[in-house]
Structure formats: structure tokens, C-alpha cells
PDB file of C-alpha atoms in Angstrom:
ATOM      1  CA  MET A   1     -35.487  16.485  -9.667  1.00  0.00           C
ATOM      2  CA  THR A   2     -38.462  18.671  -8.720  1.00  0.00           C
ATOM      3  CA  ALA A   3     -38.231  22.061  -7.032  1.00  0.00           C
ATOM      4  CA  ALA A   4     -39.335  20.562  -3.694  1.00  0.00           C
ATOM      5  CA  GLU A   5     -36.593  17.926  -3.856  1.00  0.00           C
ATOM      6  CA  THR A   6     -33.999  20.586  -4.694  1.00  0.00           C
ATOM      7  CA  ALA A   7     -35.131  22.733  -1.770  1.00  0.00           C
ATOM      8  CA  ALA A   8     -35.043  19.753   0.586  1.00  0.00           C
ATOM      9  CA  ALA A   9     -31.543  18.823  -0.546  1.00  0.00           C
ATOM     10  CA  ALA A  10     -30.339  22.419  -0.204  1.00  0.00           C
ATOM     11  CA  THR A  11     -31.519  22.609   3.416  1.00  0.00           C
ATOM     12  CA  ALA A  12     -29.590  19.562   4.556  1.00  0.00           C
ATOM     13  CA  GLY A  13     -28.500  21.008   7.869  1.00  0.00           C
ATOM     14  CA  PRO A  14     -25.033  21.455   9.303  1.00  0.00           C
ATOM     15  CA  VAL A  15     -24.520  17.871  10.521  1.00  0.00           C
ATOM     16  CA  ARG A  16     -25.594  16.392   7.236  1.00  0.00           C
ATOM     17  CA  ALA A  17     -23.436  18.866   5.296  1.00  0.00           C
ATOM     18  CA  ALA A  18     -20.431  18.088   7.486  1.00  0.00           C
ATOM     19  CA  LEU A  19     -20.945  14.357   6.937  1.00  0.00           C
ATOM     20  CA  VAL A  20     -21.144  14.852   3.170  1.00  0.00           C
ATOM     21  CA  ILE A  21     -17.926  16.901   3.226  1.00  0.00           C
ATOM     22  CA  LEU A  22     -16.173  14.335   5.427  1.00  0.00           C
ATOM     23  CA  LEU A  23     -17.167  11.391   3.241  1.00  0.00           C
ATOM     24  CA  THR A  24     -16.181  13.242   0.058  1.00  0.00           C
ATOM     25  CA  LEU A  25     -12.777  14.167   1.467  1.00  0.00           C
ATOM     26  CA  LEU A  26     -12.236  10.615   2.731  1.00  0.00           C
ATOM     27  CA  GLY A  27     -13.149   9.163  -0.658  1.00  0.00           C
ATOM     28  CA  SER A  28     -10.901  11.632  -2.457  1.00  0.00           C
ATOM     29  CA  PHE A  29      -8.027  10.726  -0.138  1.00  0.00           C
ATOM     30  CA  PHE A  30      -8.370   7.013  -0.857  1.00  0.00           C
ATOM     31  CA  LEU A  31      -8.580   7.597  -4.604  1.00  0.00           C
ATOM     32  CA  VAL A  32      -5.452   9.781  -4.585  1.00  0.00           C
ATOM     33  CA  VAL A  33      -3.551   7.218  -2.494  1.00  0.00           C
ATOM     34  CA  GLY A  34      -4.641   4.463  -4.884  1.00  0.00           C
ATOM     35  CA  THR A  35      -3.433   6.498  -7.847  1.00  0.00           C
ATOM     36  CA  ILE A  36      -0.059   7.027  -6.177  1.00  0.00           C
ATOM     37  CA  GLY A  37       0.112   3.279  -5.484  1.00  0.00           C
ATOM     38  CA  LEU A  38      -0.670   2.547  -9.121  1.00  0.00           C
ATOM     39  CA  LEU A  39       2.196   4.750 -10.222  1.00  0.00           C
ATOM     40  CA  ARG A  40       4.744   3.709  -7.591  1.00  0.00           C
ATOM     41  CA  PHE A  41       4.299  -0.007  -6.881  1.00  0.00           C
ATOM     42  CA  PRO A  42       6.653  -2.400  -8.692  1.00  0.00           C
ATOM     43  CA  ASN A  43       4.459  -5.163 -10.130  1.00  0.00           C
ATOM     44  CA  VAL A  44       0.950  -6.047 -11.204  1.00  0.00           C
ATOM     45  CA  TYR A  45       0.044  -7.673  -7.890  1.00  0.00           C
ATOM     46  CA  ASN A  46       0.914  -4.656  -5.768  1.00  0.00           C
ATOM     47  CA  ARG A  47      -0.656  -2.225  -8.230  1.00  0.00           C
ATOM     48  CA  MET A  48      -3.832  -4.270  -8.359  1.00  0.00           C
ATOM     49  CA  HIS A  49      -4.035  -4.321  -4.571  1.00  0.00           C
ATOM     50  CA  ALA A  50      -3.650  -0.549  -4.335  1.00  0.00           C
ATOM     51  CA  THR A  51      -6.199   0.223  -7.007  1.00  0.00           C
ATOM     52  CA  SER A  52      -8.835  -2.284  -5.928  1.00  0.00           C
ATOM     53  CA  LYS A  53      -8.769  -1.152  -2.298  1.00  0.00           C
ATOM     54  CA  ALA A  54      -8.761   2.509  -3.273  1.00  0.00           C
ATOM     55  CA  THR A  55     -11.635   2.046  -5.682  1.00  0.00           C
ATOM     56  CA  THR A  56     -13.687   0.161  -3.153  1.00  0.00           C
ATOM     57  CA  LEU A  57     -13.099   2.556  -0.271  1.00  0.00           C
ATOM     58  CA  GLY A  58     -12.760   5.810  -2.211  1.00  0.00           C
ATOM     59  CA  ALA A  59     -15.636   5.512  -4.634  1.00  0.00           C
ATOM     60  CA  ALA A  60     -17.832   3.934  -1.973  1.00  0.00           C
ATOM     61  CA  SER A  61     -17.192   6.876   0.364  1.00  0.00           C
ATOM     62  CA  ILE A  62     -18.128   9.340  -2.345  1.00  0.00           C
ATOM     63  CA  ALA A  63     -21.254   7.319  -3.163  1.00  0.00           C
ATOM     64  CA  LEU A  64     -22.132   7.292   0.543  1.00  0.00           C
ATOM     65  CA  ALA A  65     -21.749  11.071   0.550  1.00  0.00           C
ATOM     66  CA  ALA A  66     -24.310  11.182  -2.262  1.00  0.00           C
ATOM     67  CA  THR A  67     -26.541   8.869  -0.264  1.00  0.00           C
ATOM     68  CA  VAL A  68     -26.402  11.155   2.768  1.00  0.00           C
ATOM     69  CA  TYR A  69     -27.097  14.187   0.598  1.00  0.00           C
ATOM     70  CA  TYR A  70     -30.038  12.708  -1.337  1.00  0.00           C
ATOM     71  CA  LEU A  71     -31.241   9.981   1.051  1.00  0.00           C
ATOM     72  CA  PRO A  72     -34.984  10.633   1.227  1.00  0.00           C
ATOM     73  CA  HIS A  73     -35.168  10.451  -2.566  1.00  0.00           C
ATOM     74  CA  GLY A  74     -34.365   7.992  -5.351  1.00  0.00           C
ATOM     75  CA  ASP A  75     -30.837   9.269  -6.027  1.00  0.00           C
ATOM     76  CA  GLY A  76     -29.713   8.282  -2.541  1.00  0.00           C
ATOM     77  CA  LEU A  77     -30.907   4.728  -3.070  1.00  0.00           C
ATOM     78  CA  MET A  78     -29.086   4.524  -6.402  1.00  0.00           C
ATOM     79  CA  ALA A  79     -25.882   5.547  -4.624  1.00  0.00           C
ATOM     80  CA  LEU A  80     -26.388   2.708  -2.130  1.00  0.00           C
ATOM     81  CA  VAL A  81     -26.750   0.275  -5.014  1.00  0.00           C
ATOM     82  CA  THR A  82     -23.471   1.664  -6.387  1.00  0.00           C
ATOM     83  CA  VAL A  83     -21.753   0.899  -3.066  1.00  0.00           C
ATOM     84  CA  LEU A  84     -23.127  -2.642  -3.086  1.00  0.00           C
ATOM     85  CA  PHE A  85     -21.985  -3.125  -6.683  1.00  0.00           C
ATOM     86  CA  LEU A  86     -18.476  -1.878  -5.832  1.00  0.00           C
ATOM     87  CA  PHE A  87     -18.149  -4.169  -2.820  1.00  0.00           C
ATOM     88  CA  LEU A  88     -19.139  -7.168  -4.932  1.00  0.00           C
ATOM     89  CA  THR A  89     -17.177  -6.500  -8.111  1.00  0.00           C
ATOM     90  CA  ALA A  90     -13.890  -4.766  -7.222  1.00  0.00           C
ATOM     91  CA  PRO A  91     -12.461  -7.501  -4.941  1.00  0.00           C
ATOM     92  CA  THR A  92     -13.706 -10.244  -7.246  1.00  0.00           C
ATOM     93  CA  GLY A  93     -12.149  -8.586 -10.278  1.00  0.00           C
ATOM     94  CA  ALA A  94      -8.844  -8.090  -8.471  1.00  0.00           C
ATOM     95  CA  HIS A  95      -8.799 -11.745  -7.453  1.00  0.00           C
ATOM     96  CA  MET A  96      -9.438 -12.896 -11.006  1.00  0.00           C
ATOM     97  CA  ILE A  97      -6.726 -10.591 -12.382  1.00  0.00           C
ATOM     98  CA  SER A  98      -4.201 -11.917  -9.853  1.00  0.00           C
ATOM     99  CA  GLN A  99      -4.992 -15.511 -10.765  1.00  0.00           C
ATOM    100  CA  ALA A 100      -4.682 -14.737 -14.474  1.00  0.00           C
ATOM    101  CA  ALA A 101      -1.349 -12.979 -13.928  1.00  0.00           C
ATOM    102  CA  GLN A 102      -0.051 -15.909 -11.875  1.00  0.00           C
ATOM    103  CA  ARG A 103      -1.119 -18.416 -14.538  1.00  0.00           C
ATOM    104  CA  MET A 104       0.567 -16.317 -17.224  1.00  0.00           C
ATOM    105  CA  GLY A 105       3.793 -16.524 -15.250  1.00  0.00           C
ATOM    106  CA  VAL A 106       4.049 -12.913 -14.067  1.00  0.00           C
ATOM    107  CA  PRO A 107       6.736 -13.095 -11.372  1.00  0.00           C
ATOM    108  CA  PHE A 108       6.336 -11.977  -7.789  1.00  0.00           C
ATOM    109  CA  LEU A 109       8.893  -9.862  -5.996  1.00  0.00           C
ATOM    110  CA  ASP A 110      12.011 -11.693  -4.836  1.00  0.00           C
ATOM    111  CA  GLY A 111      11.302 -14.013  -1.911  1.00  0.00           C
ATOM    112  CA  VAL A 112       7.518 -14.018  -2.422  1.00  0.00           C
ATOM    113  CA  THR A 113       5.715 -17.169  -3.546  1.00  0.00           C
ATOM    114  CA  TRP A 114       2.144 -18.041  -4.400  1.00  0.00           C
ATOM    115  CA  PRO A 115       0.294 -19.498  -1.381  1.00  0.00           C
ATOM    116  CA  LYS A 116       0.024 -23.262  -1.445  1.00  0.00           C
ATOM    117  CA  GLN A 117      -3.210 -24.699  -2.707  1.00  0.00           C
ATOM    118  CA  VAL A 118      -5.442 -25.769   0.172  1.00  0.00           C
ATOM    119  CA  ALA A 119      -7.822 -27.770  -2.008  1.00  0.00           C
ATOM    120  CA  SER A 120      -5.060 -29.998  -3.405  1.00  0.00           C
ATOM    121  CA  GLY A 121      -4.403 -31.541   0.000  1.00  0.00           C
ATOM    122  CA  ASP A 122      -0.663 -31.893  -0.512  1.00  0.00           C
ATOM    123  CA  ALA A 123       2.114 -30.168   1.393  1.00  0.00           C
ATOM    124  CA  ASP A 124       3.917 -28.815  -1.667  1.00  0.00           C
ATOM    125  CA  THR A 125       4.636 -25.134  -1.955  1.00  0.00           C
ATOM    126  CA  ALA A 126       4.111 -23.140  -5.131  1.00  0.00           C
ATOM    127  CA  ASP A 127       7.726 -23.553  -6.244  1.00  0.00           C
ATOM    128  CA  GLY A 128       7.473 -27.371  -6.129  1.00  0.00           C
ATOM    129  CA  THR A 129       9.430 -27.990  -2.945  1.00  0.00           C
ATOM    130  CA  ASP A 130       8.065 -29.903   0.004  1.00  0.00           C
ATOM    131  CA  ALA A 131       7.040 -27.460   2.758  1.00  0.00           C
ATOM    132  CA  ASP A 132       8.075 -29.804   5.570  1.00  0.00           C
ATOM    133  CA  ALA A 133      11.470 -30.506   3.994  1.00  0.00           C
ATOM    134  CA  ALA A 134      12.062 -26.775   3.469  1.00  0.00           C
ATOM    135  CA  ASN A 135      11.417 -26.156   7.175  1.00  0.00           C
ATOM    136  CA  GLY A 136      13.667 -29.030   8.257  1.00  0.00           C
ATOM    137  CA  ASP A 137      10.730 -31.071   9.594  1.00  0.00           C
ATOM    138  CA  ASP A 138      10.582 -34.815   8.973  1.00  0.00           C
TER     139      ASP A 138
END
């Protein structure tokens, strides 16, 4: 970064500085909450949910803080690309991990079942019982 870019970034102004601080604190909060969820939740599905949401929201907020700080220059645009990449990959990765865990037979919590398959067109639930018969409908 040149001296002019450094000087421009240093004189961001109070509103811009407050926004950078707010976004950084928000991102840090989400990342800490996601870490606590990773440590405290009981199974892979809950842990994956906590970490994927925290990564998406937390890291994206910190990248947006970098965007606000460096916006007129190339570094701000790279941070926006980071946000786009996170929004595309984190939920997709979490979905693929959950499907792999389900196919491997990783159990859910008691009383929780896999949602029935919409594409199959049948009324069977994930545990093999008929959904209408389980509800008492004929």
C-alpha cells in the first residue's frame, strides 16, 4: 500500500471508524458463540449448524469491516469477494457434511428424524413408517 493509501485509510472519519469497530465486534461475537456451540452441542448436526452459521456471519462481518476500512482501494474489494465466497461455500459445505453423516448412520437426538424425501413422491418418513398411518389418518 502506498503512503497516500495509508494516509487515506488513517483518516477514515468517526462514522467510518465506528462502523468498522461495530462490525468487528459483531463478527467477534458470532465467532465466539460458534466456538461455544462447537464445544457444547451434543452431536455433529448441532455442532455443524453452530459453526457454519458463526463462520458465515462472524467472518463475513469482519470482512465487511475490512471493506469499510479499505473500500476505495483494492483491499476492500478483496474483502467483498471473501464475503461472497463465504456465503457460497459455508452453507453448501455444511449441507454436504450433514448428508454424509446421515448416510454414515450418525444418529440424531432422541425424537428427531431426517425429513422425508420430497423428490421420492412417497409418504414414507425417514424411519420407514407411513406418515399418514403414524398420524392416524386413513
